CSV table of C-alpha atoms in Angstrom, one decimal:
chain,number,residue,atom,x,y,z
A,1,MET,CA,-76.9,29.4,-25.1
A,2,ASN,CA,-80.4,29.3,-26.8
A,3,ILE,CA,-83.5,29.9,-25.1
A,4,PHE,CA,-84.4,26.3,-24.2
A,5,LYS,CA,-81.2,26.3,-21.8
A,6,VAL,CA,-81.9,29.3,-20.1
A,7,LEU,CA,-85.7,28.2,-19.7
A,8,LEU,CA,-84.5,25.0,-17.7
A,9,SER,CA,-81.7,27.3,-15.6
A,10,ILE,CA,-84.5,29.5,-14.5
A,11,ILE,CA,-86.6,26.8,-13.5
A,12,PHE,CA,-83.3,25.2,-12.2
A,13,ILE,CA,-82.7,27.7,-9.6
A,14,LEU,CA,-86.9,29.0,-8.9
A,15,ILE,CA,-87.5,25.5,-7.9
A,16,SER,CA,-84.3,25.1,-5.0
A,17,PRO,CA,-83.3,21.8,-4.7
A,18,THR,CA,-81.7,20.4,-2.4
A,19,ALA,CA,-79.5,17.1,-1.5
A,20,SER,CA,-80.2,14.7,0.7
A,21,SER,CA,-78.0,11.4,0.4
A,22,GLY,CA,-77.5,11.4,-2.8
A,23,ILE,CA,-81.1,12.2,-3.2
A,24,VAL,CA,-82.7,15.9,-4.5
A,25,LYS,CA,-85.7,17.4,-4.0
A,26,MET,CA,-86.9,19.9,-5.2
A,27,LYS,CA,-90.0,21.4,-3.7
A,28,ILE,CA,-92.6,22.3,-6.2
A,29,SER,CA,-95.3,23.8,-4.3
A,30,LYS,CA,-96.6,22.4,-0.7
A,31,LYS,CA,-98.5,19.9,-1.9
A,32,LEU,CA,-95.2,17.7,-4.8
A,33,TYR,CA,-91.4,17.3,-4.4
A,34,ILE,CA,-89.7,15.6,-7.4
A,35,LEU,CA,-86.6,13.9,-6.0
A,36,SER,CA,-84.2,12.3,-8.6
A,37,GLY,CA,-80.4,11.2,-7.9
A,38,LYS,CA,-78.9,7.9,-7.7
A,39,GLU,CA,-77.4,5.9,-10.0
A,40,TYR,CA,-80.7,6.6,-13.2
A,41,GLY,CA,-81.6,10.1,-12.2
A,42,THR,CA,-85.0,9.2,-13.2
A,43,ASN,CA,-87.3,12.3,-11.7
A,44,ILE,CA,-89.1,10.3,-9.2
A,45,GLY,CA,-92.9,13.0,-8.9
A,46,LEU,CA,-94.2,13.5,-5.0
A,47,ILE,CA,-97.6,13.9,-4.7
A,48,ALA,CA,-99.5,14.4,-0.9
A,49,VAL,CA,-102.8,14.1,-1.2
A,50,GLU,CA,-105.4,14.0,1.7
A,51,ASN,CA,-105.1,9.8,2.6
A,52,GLY,CA,-101.9,9.8,2.6
A,53,LEU,CA,-99.1,9.6,-1.3
A,54,ILE,CA,-98.9,9.9,-4.6
A,55,LEU,CA,-95.2,7.6,-5.9
A,56,ILE,CA,-94.5,8.1,-9.6
A,57,ASP,CA,-91.7,6.9,-11.2
A,58,PRO,CA,-89.9,5.1,-8.2
A,59,MET,CA,-85.8,4.1,-9.6
A,60,PRO,CA,-84.5,0.6,-8.9
A,61,GLY,CA,-82.1,-0.5,-6.2
A,62,ASP,CA,-82.6,-2.1,-3.8
A,63,ASN,CA,-79.6,-0.3,-1.8
A,64,HIS,CA,-81.5,3.0,-2.4
A,65,LEU,CA,-85.5,2.5,-1.7
A,66,SER,CA,-84.8,2.4,2.2
A,67,GLU,CA,-83.1,5.4,1.7
A,68,LEU,CA,-86.1,7.1,-0.9
A,69,ASP,CA,-88.7,6.0,1.4
A,70,GLN,CA,-86.9,7.6,3.8
A,71,VAL,CA,-86.7,11.1,2.2
A,72,ILE,CA,-90.1,10.7,1.8
A,73,GLN,CA,-91.1,10.6,5.3
A,74,SER,CA,-89.0,13.3,5.9
A,75,ILE,CA,-90.6,15.5,3.9
A,76,TYR,CA,-94.6,14.7,4.2
A,77,ASN,CA,-94.5,11.7,7.5
A,78,LYS,CA,-96.9,9.7,5.3
A,79,PRO,CA,-97.8,6.5,3.8
A,80,VAL,CA,-97.5,6.1,-0.6
A,81,ILE,CA,-101.1,4.6,-1.6
A,82,PHE,CA,-100.7,4.7,-4.8
A,83,ILE,CA,-98.4,3.9,-6.4
A,84,LEU,CA,-98.1,5.4,-11.4
A,85,ASN,CA,-95.7,4.2,-14.3
A,86,THR,CA,-95.1,6.3,-17.4
A,87,HIS,CA,-93.6,3.6,-18.7
A,88,SER,CA,-92.1,0.2,-17.3
A,89,HIS,CA,-88.6,0.6,-17.9
A,90,SER,CA,-86.7,-0.9,-15.4
A,91,ASP,CA,-85.4,2.8,-13.8
A,92,HIS,CA,-89.4,3.8,-14.0
A,93,THR,CA,-91.0,0.8,-12.7
A,94,GLY,CA,-88.2,-0.4,-10.2
A,95,GLY,CA,-89.6,0.9,-6.8
A,96,ASN,CA,-93.0,-0.8,-7.3
A,97,LYS,CA,-92.0,-4.0,-5.4
A,98,TYR,CA,-90.6,-2.1,-2.5
A,99,PHE,CA,-93.2,0.5,-2.1
A,100,GLU,CA,-95.9,-2.0,-2.6
A,101,GLY,CA,-94.4,-4.1,0.4
A,102,LYS,CA,-95.6,-1.0,2.6
A,103,GLY,CA,-98.7,-1.1,1.5
A,104,GLY,CA,-98.9,1.0,-1.4
A,105,LYS,CA,-100.8,0.5,-4.6
A,106,LEU,CA,-99.8,-0.1,-8.5
A,107,LEU,CA,-101.8,1.3,-11.1
A,108,LYS,CA,-102.7,0.5,-14.6
A,109,GLY,CA,-105.4,0.7,-17.1
A,110,ASP,CA,-107.3,3.4,-16.7
A,111,ILE,CA,-106.3,6.0,-13.7
A,112,PRO,CA,-109.1,7.0,-11.4
A,113,LEU,CA,-107.7,9.1,-9.4
A,114,GLU,CA,-109.8,12.9,-8.5
A,115,GLY,CA,-107.6,15.7,-10.0
A,116,PHE,CA,-105.2,13.5,-12.8
A,117,THR,CA,-105.7,13.5,-16.2
A,118,HIS,CA,-104.5,10.2,-17.8
A,119,ILE,CA,-103.3,9.7,-21.7
A,120,ARG,CA,-102.0,7.0,-22.9
A,121,VAL,CA,-99.7,7.2,-26.4
A,122,GLU,CA,-96.6,5.3,-27.9
A,123,SER,CA,-93.6,7.2,-28.6
A,124,HIS,CA,-90.7,6.1,-26.0
A,125,SER,CA,-91.7,2.3,-25.4
A,126,SER,CA,-95.2,1.4,-26.6
A,127,ILE,CA,-97.4,2.2,-23.9
A,128,ASP,CA,-96.3,5.8,-22.3
A,129,ASN,CA,-98.6,7.0,-19.9
A,130,ILE,CA,-98.9,10.8,-19.3
A,131,PHE,CA,-100.1,12.6,-16.5
A,132,TYR,CA,-101.6,16.1,-15.7
A,133,HIS,CA,-101.6,16.1,-12.1
A,134,LYS,CA,-104.3,19.5,-12.5
A,135,GLU,CA,-103.9,21.1,-8.5
A,136,SER,CA,-100.2,21.9,-8.5
A,137,ASN,CA,-100.6,22.6,-12.9
A,138,ALA,CA,-97.9,19.8,-13.8
A,139,ILE,CA,-97.5,16.8,-16.1
A,140,PHE,CA,-95.3,13.7,-16.1
A,141,VAL,CA,-94.3,13.1,-19.2
A,142,GLY,CA,-92.1,9.8,-18.5
A,143,ASP,CA,-89.4,9.3,-21.6
A,144,ILE,CA,-90.7,11.2,-24.3
A,145,PHE,CA,-88.9,13.7,-23.1
A,146,ASP,CA,-85.6,13.7,-21.7
A,147,THR,CA,-83.5,17.2,-21.1
A,148,SER,CA,-80.2,15.2,-20.5
A,149,TRP,CA,-80.4,13.0,-23.3
A,150,HIS,CA,-81.4,13.0,-26.9
A,151,PRO,CA,-84.8,12.2,-27.8
A,152,THR,CA,-85.8,8.1,-28.3
A,153,PHE,CA,-88.7,8.7,-30.4
A,154,TYR,CA,-88.0,4.5,-31.2
A,155,ALA,CA,-91.6,2.6,-30.5
A,156,GLY,CA,-94.0,4.8,-31.9
A,157,GLY,CA,-92.0,6.4,-35.0
A,158,ILE,CA,-92.3,10.1,-36.1
A,159,LYS,CA,-96.0,9.6,-36.3
A,160,GLY,CA,-96.3,8.4,-32.1
A,161,PHE,CA,-93.4,11.6,-31.3
A,162,SER,CA,-95.4,14.4,-33.1
A,163,ASN,CA,-98.4,12.5,-31.2
A,164,ALA,CA,-97.0,13.0,-28.0
A,165,ILE,CA,-95.4,15.7,-28.4
A,166,ASP,CA,-99.5,17.4,-29.6
A,167,THR,CA,-100.6,15.6,-26.8
A,168,ILE,CA,-98.3,17.2,-23.8
A,169,LEU,CA,-99.2,21.1,-25.7
A,170,ASN,CA,-102.9,20.4,-25.3
A,171,MET,CA,-102.8,19.5,-21.5
A,172,GLY,CA,-102.7,22.1,-18.5
A,173,ASP,CA,-101.8,25.4,-20.2
A,174,ASP,CA,-99.3,27.8,-20.9
A,175,GLN,CA,-97.4,28.0,-17.0
A,176,SER,CA,-97.6,24.0,-16.8
A,177,LEU,CA,-94.7,22.4,-15.5
A,178,ILE,CA,-92.5,19.5,-17.5
A,179,ILE,CA,-91.6,17.0,-16.0
A,180,PRO,CA,-89.3,14.5,-18.1
A,181,GLY,CA,-88.0,11.8,-17.7
A,182,HIS,CA,-85.2,12.1,-16.5
A,183,GLY,CA,-83.2,16.5,-16.6
A,184,VAL,CA,-84.3,19.6,-15.4
A,185,THR,CA,-87.9,20.4,-15.3
A,186,ALA,CA,-89.1,22.5,-18.4
A,187,ASN,CA,-92.0,24.1,-19.6
A,188,LYS,CA,-94.1,24.3,-22.9
A,189,SER,CA,-91.5,27.3,-24.5
A,190,SER,CA,-89.1,24.5,-24.7
A,191,LEU,CA,-90.8,21.3,-24.4
A,192,ILE,CA,-91.4,23.0,-28.0
A,193,GLU,CA,-87.8,23.3,-29.2
A,194,PHE,CA,-87.3,19.6,-28.7
A,195,ARG,CA,-90.1,19.0,-31.1
A,196,GLU,CA,-88.0,22.0,-33.7
A,197,ASN,CA,-84.8,20.3,-32.8
A,198,THR,CA,-85.9,16.5,-33.5
A,199,PHE,CA,-87.5,17.2,-36.6
A,200,ALA,CA,-84.5,18.8,-37.7
A,201,TRP,CA,-82.3,15.9,-36.9
A,202,ILE,CA,-84.7,13.2,-38.1
A,203,ASN,CA,-84.4,15.4,-40.8
A,204,ARG,CA,-81.0,15.8,-41.5
A,205,VAL,CA,-80.4,12.2,-40.9
A,206,ARG,CA,-82.6,10.7,-43.6
A,207,GLU,CA,-80.8,13.9,-46.1
A,208,LEU,CA,-77.5,11.9,-45.3
A,209,TYR,CA,-79.1,8.9,-44.9
A,210,HIS,CA,-80.1,9.1,-48.9
A,211,LYS,CA,-77.5,10.9,-50.3
A,212,GLU,CA,-74.0,8.8,-48.3
A,213,SER,CA,-74.4,4.4,-46.5
A,214,ASP,CA,-71.1,5.5,-44.6
A,215,LEU,CA,-72.2,5.4,-41.6
A,216,GLU,CA,-69.2,6.9,-41.1
A,217,LYS,CA,-69.3,9.8,-43.0
A,218,ILE,CA,-72.8,10.6,-41.5
A,219,MET,CA,-71.1,10.5,-37.6
A,220,ALA,CA,-68.6,13.5,-39.0
A,221,ASP,CA,-71.4,15.7,-40.3
A,222,THR,CA,-71.2,19.3,-38.8
A,223,GLN,CA,-74.6,20.6,-39.0
A,224,LEU,CA,-75.6,17.0,-37.5
A,225,LYS,CA,-73.2,17.3,-34.4
A,226,ASN,CA,-74.8,21.4,-34.2
A,227,ILE,CA,-78.3,19.8,-34.1
A,228,LEU,CA,-77.4,16.7,-31.4
A,229,GLN,CA,-75.6,19.5,-29.4
A,230,LYS,CA,-79.4,21.5,-29.0
A,231,PHE,CA,-80.1,18.4,-26.9
A,232,ASN,CA,-77.3,19.3,-24.1
A,233,ALA,CA,-78.6,20.9,-22.0
A,234,SER,CA,-76.9,21.2,-18.8
A,235,ASP,CA,-74.5,21.8,-21.3
A,236,LYS,CA,-72.0,19.0,-20.5
A,237,ALA,CA,-68.1,18.7,-22.0
A,238,THR,CA,-69.6,15.2,-22.6
A,239,PHE,CA,-73.1,15.5,-23.7
A,240,ILE,CA,-72.8,11.9,-26.0
A,241,PRO,CA,-70.3,9.1,-26.0
A,242,GLU,CA,-69.4,7.9,-29.2
A,243,LYS,CA,-70.8,4.4,-28.9
A,244,ALA,CA,-74.5,6.8,-28.1
A,245,TYR,CA,-73.6,9.2,-30.9
A,246,LYS,CA,-73.7,5.8,-33.6
A,247,ARG,CA,-76.1,4.3,-32.3
A,248,PHE,CA,-78.9,7.3,-32.1
A,249,ILE,CA,-78.4,7.7,-36.0
A,250,GLU,CA,-78.9,3.5,-36.3
A,251,ARG,CA,-82.2,3.6,-34.7
A,252,THR,CA,-83.4,6.9,-36.4
A,253,ILE,CA,-81.9,5.3,-39.6
A,254,SER,CA,-84.0,2.1,-38.8
A,255,VAL,CA,-87.3,4.8,-37.8
A,256,ILE,CA,-87.0,6.5,-40.9
A,257,ASP,CA,-86.8,2.5,-43.1
A,258,ASN,CA,-90.0,1.3,-41.0
A,259,GLU,CA,-91.5,4.7,-41.7
A,260,GLU,CA,-91.1,5.2,-46.0
A,261,SER,CA,-91.6,1.1,-46.2
A,262,LEU,CA,-95.0,1.9,-45.0
A,263,GLN,CA,-96.0,5.3,-47.4
A,264,GLN,CA,-94.6,3.2,-50.6
A,265,ALA,CA,-97.5,-0.3,-48.6
A,266,HIS,CA,-99.9,2.7,-49.4
């Protein structure tokens, strides 16, 4: 087991998650919980402030949202007053309307919340919002970093991904907790390893792509498969289905083509 997996295991144990009707509750501090579970495994931030609660990335699913609300009220018994999204994909925004209907205000653009730092980057999507909550020393990074899947840097390409990771590493301190879009929480050491593995993946795909046009042969490369397994933080027996593996290679090649075209243009 590599350092990344060991650190994730330790953090997961220390947080001591508890389940409630399929929704996992992880108490980070008196003022911060991470909720996850159901269909997408989206990590949902729940932060207690003076007048209510801040909800980050409420999951979708009409038949799950009342249950999520019940879990929230069982923890704090306060209203959700603000809603934040790390990006616009439905597995992170699907619950917005439900909680807006109960009085929550969806904040877009600049986030004028005391104790929060908000920076926009482009990596997983065209607008990725990174939120740092100083009091809990926690950084919400959305799908820029996912400890349950392979990296998805398609919108920002290699440059955008690199900038996003540097931005996260420059927030908080060495003890900051990093909350990925999906999967177990992590720290900066594991994020650095994730970045190194991502660059190793891109470089190996580039090397194979320039030598070999047969996608099936690229997929069969032992070194590439070994790199892919480094993203398998939870040691799942079946981590990435064959179809998703192929799609990951294809989309990585597309990113490489785009960036090489830009370099030639300049």
